[in-house]
Coordinates of C-alpha atoms and ligand atoms in Angstrom, one line a residue:
X1 CA 0.0 0.0 0.0
X2 CA 1.3 3.5 -0.9
X3 CA 0.2 6.6 1.0
X4 CA 0.9 9.9 -0.8
X5 CA 1.7 12.8 1.5
X6 CA 1.1 16.3 0.5
X7 CA 2.2 19.3 2.5
X8 CA 0.4 22.6 1.8
X9 CA 3.4 24.6 2.6
X10 CA 6.2 25.6 0.3
X11 CA 8.5 26.6 3.2
X12 CA 11.8 24.7 3.5
X13 CA 11.4 24.6 7.2
X14 CA 7.6 23.8 7.2
X15 CA 6.0 22.4 10.3
X16 CA 3.4 20.7 8.1
X17 CA 6.1 18.9 6.1
X18 CA 7.5 17.8 9.4
X19 CA 4.1 16.6 10.6
X20 CA 3.9 14.5 7.4
X21 CA 7.2 12.9 8.4
X22 CA 5.9 12.3 11.9
X23 CA 2.9 10.5 10.3
X24 CA 5.2 8.3 8.3
X25 CA 6.6 6.9 11.6
X26 CA 3.1 5.7 12.5
X27 CA 2.5 3.7 9.3
X28 CA 2.2 -0.1 9.8
X29 CA 4.9 -2.4 8.3
X30 CA 4.4 -2.9 4.6
X31 CA 2.9 0.6 3.9
X32 CA 5.0 2.8 1.7
X33 CA 5.1 6.6 2.1
X34 CA 5.7 8.9 -0.8
X35 CA 5.8 12.7 -0.5
X36 CA 4.6 14.7 -3.5
X37 CA 6.9 17.8 -3.9
X38 CA 5.4 19.4 -7.0
X39 CA 3.3 22.0 -5.3
X40 CA 5.5 24.9 -6.4
X41 CA 5.4 23.8 -10.1
X42 CA 1.6 23.9 -10.4
X43 CA 0.3 26.6 -12.7
X44 CA -2.8 28.5 -11.7
X45 CA -5.9 26.5 -12.7
X46 CA -6.9 27.4 -16.3
X47 CA -9.7 25.5 -18.0
X48 CA -8.1 26.4 -21.4
X49 CA -5.0 24.4 -20.4
X50 CA -7.0 21.5 -19.0
X51 CA -6.9 19.5 -22.2
X52 CA -6.0 16.0 -23.3
X53 CA -2.4 17.2 -22.7
X54 CA -2.4 19.2 -19.5
X55 CA 0.7 20.9 -18.2
X56 CA 3.4 18.4 -17.1
X57 CA 3.2 19.3 -13.4
X58 CA -0.5 18.6 -13.5
X59 CA -0.1 15.3 -15.2
X60 CA 2.5 14.3 -12.6
X61 CA 0.1 15.2 -9.7
X62 CA -2.8 13.3 -11.2
X63 CA -0.6 10.3 -11.9
X64 CA 0.9 10.3 -8.3
X65 CA -2.7 10.4 -6.8
X66 CA -3.9 7.7 -9.2
X67 CA -1.0 5.4 -8.2
X68 CA -1.4 6.0 -4.5
X69 CA -3.9 4.0 -2.4
X70 CA -4.5 6.9 -0.1
X71 CA -3.8 10.6 0.4
X72 CA -2.5 12.3 3.6
X73 CA -2.6 16.1 3.5
X74 CA -1.0 18.4 6.1
X75 CA -2.3 21.9 5.7
X76 CA -1.2 25.2 7.3
X77 CA -4.0 27.7 8.0
X78 CA -3.8 30.9 6.0
X79 CA -6.4 33.5 7.0
X80 CA -8.7 30.9 8.5
X81 CA -8.6 28.7 5.4
X82 CA -6.2 26.6 3.3
X83 CA -3.3 28.1 1.3
X84 CA -4.3 29.1 -2.2
X85 CA -1.6 27.0 -3.8
X86 CA -2.9 23.8 -2.1
X87 CA -6.5 24.6 -3.2
X88 CA -5.2 25.2 -6.7
X89 CA -3.5 21.8 -6.8
X90 CA -6.7 20.0 -5.6
X91 CA -8.7 21.9 -8.2
X92 CA -6.4 20.6 -11.0
X93 CA -6.6 17.1 -9.5
X94 CA -10.4 17.2 -9.3
X95 CA -10.8 17.5 -13.1
X96 CA -12.2 16.1 -15.4
X97 CA -14.7 15.4 -12.7
X98 CA -15.7 11.8 -13.6
X99 CA -12.1 10.8 -14.3
X100 CA -10.5 12.6 -11.4
X101 CA -8.0 10.4 -9.4
X102 CA -9.5 11.9 -6.3
X103 CA -12.8 10.2 -6.8
X104 CA -13.3 7.5 -4.2
X105 CA -9.7 8.0 -3.0
X106 CA -9.3 7.5 0.7
X107 CA -7.9 10.7 2.2
X108 CA -7.0 12.2 5.6
X109 CA -6.3 15.7 6.7
X110 CA -4.2 17.1 9.5
X111 CA -2.6 20.5 10.2
X112 CA 0.0 22.5 12.0
X113 CA 0.2 26.1 12.9
X114 CA 2.3 28.3 15.1
X115 CA -0.9 29.7 16.7
X116 CA -3.2 28.2 19.3
X117 CA -5.8 26.3 17.3
X118 CA -3.8 23.9 15.1
X119 CA -5.4 24.8 11.8
X120 CA -8.8 23.3 12.7
X121 CA -10.6 25.7 10.3
X122 CA -8.2 24.9 7.4
X123 CA -8.6 21.2 8.1
X124 CA -12.4 21.5 7.9
X125 CA -12.1 23.4 4.7
X126 CA -9.7 20.8 3.2
X127 CA -12.0 18.0 4.1
X128 CA -14.9 19.9 2.5
X129 CA -12.9 20.4 -0.7
X130 CA -11.7 16.8 -0.9
X131 CA -15.2 15.5 -0.2
X132 CA -16.6 17.8 -3.0
X133 CA -14.0 16.2 -5.4
X134 CA -15.3 12.8 -4.5
X135 CA -12.6 11.6 -2.1
X136 CA -13.5 9.3 0.8
X137 CA -12.3 11.6 3.6
X138 CA -11.8 9.8 7.0
X139 CA -13.3 11.4 10.0
X140 CA -10.4 12.5 12.2
X141 CA -7.9 15.3 12.6
X142 CA -4.6 16.2 14.1
X143 CA -4.5 19.8 15.2
X144 CA -0.9 20.6 16.1
X145 CA -0.9 24.1 17.7
X146 CA 2.3 25.9 18.6
X147 CA 4.0 23.7 16.1
X148 CA 7.4 25.3 16.6
X149 CA 7.6 23.6 20.0
X150 CA 5.6 20.5 19.1
X151 CA 8.0 18.3 17.1
X152 CA 11.0 16.7 18.8
X153 CA 14.5 16.3 17.3
X154 CA 13.7 12.7 16.3
X155 CA 10.6 13.8 14.3
X156 CA 8.0 12.5 16.8
X157 CA 5.3 14.7 18.3
X158 CA 6.1 15.9 21.8
X159 CA 2.6 15.9 23.1
X160 CA 1.2 12.4 24.0
X161 CA -2.4 13.4 23.1
X162 CA -1.3 14.6 19.6
X163 CA 0.7 11.5 19.1
X164 CA -2.3 9.4 19.8
X165 CA -4.4 11.5 17.4
X166 CA -1.8 11.0 14.7
X167 CA -1.6 7.3 15.3
X168 CA -5.4 7.0 15.1
X169 CA -5.7 9.1 12.0
X170 CA -3.0 7.2 10.1
X171 CA -4.6 3.9 11.1
X172 CA -8.1 5.0 10.1
X173 CA -6.6 6.0 6.7
X174 CA -4.9 2.7 6.2
X175 CA -8.0 0.8 7.2
X176 CA -10.1 2.9 4.7
X177 CA -7.5 2.1 2.0
X178 CA -7.2 -1.6 2.7
X179 CA -8.1 -3.8 -0.3
X180 CA -11.0 -5.5 1.5
X181 CA -12.6 -2.1 2.2
X182 CA -12.1 -0.9 -1.4
X183 CA -13.6 -4.0 -2.8
X184 CA -16.7 -3.7 -0.5
Ligands
FMN1 C1 -0.6 34.4 4.9 C2 -0.7 33.8 6.2 C3 -1.9 33.7 6.9 C4 -1.9 33.0 8.2 N1 -3.1 32.9 8.8 C5 -3.3 32.1 9.9 C6 -4.5 31.9 10.4 O1 -5.6 32.3 10.0 N2 -4.6 31.0 11.5 C7 -3.5 30.5 12.1 O2 -3.6 29.8 13.1 N3 -2.2 30.7 11.6 C8 -2.1 31.5 10.5 N4 -0.9 31.7 9.9 C9 0.3 31.1 10.5 C10 0.6 29.8 9.9 O3 -0.4 28.8 10.1 C11 2.0 29.3 10.4 O4 3.0 30.2 9.9 C12 2.3 27.9 10.0 O5 3.5 27.5 10.6 C13 2.6 27.8 8.5 O6 2.8 26.4 8.1 P1 4.3 25.8 7.8 O7 5.1 25.9 9.0 O8 4.0 24.4 7.4 O9 4.8 26.7 6.6 C14 -0.8 32.4 8.7 C15 0.4 32.5 8.0 C16 0.5 33.2 6.8 C17 1.8 33.2 6.1

């Protein structure tokens, strides 16, 4: 099983990219983790470019999602919502609607912020957007507030409660993506 991780931050020192790596530590044996790093290359969505031969970065994203068994997205919160570049990537991946690799794709969302609320609004928005694109979004979250203090040197989360949330979210996602569940 392959889980595709997407961080909604372009920052080299991103807390959300670190949170993805913390999630990787929770994967059961046999599950593979791949991080998609093409966010910066995505052009703004333009229906005129969304043809049989879309821009290369778009084709790569659609292919990465199609090949993955599940998606794990870590989003920052920008002005109480998700970053525009992340929304833009999901917009590209959501088309053409009936052929979108997001349709029926198991997905989970988590978030890290330096503020006190752990990107809970951004996570809710991300779940809404993914659900609208047809993904099977699992019902859970990881809200990592004060992220600058929350991740230890070894990449694990310092707070036991957050670690438990992370463990549960990853396992819910793996369960949702298990072949028996997909066949059902
Ligand atoms: C444009 C912008 C808007 C932001 N708005 C919010 C916000 O509404 N709520 C919040 O908790 N943090 C907000 N922040 C803080 C980010 O969530 C914080 O910088 C976070 O660490 C960014 O994620 P990253 O470390 O993965 O890059 C904002 C940051 C930026 C740059």
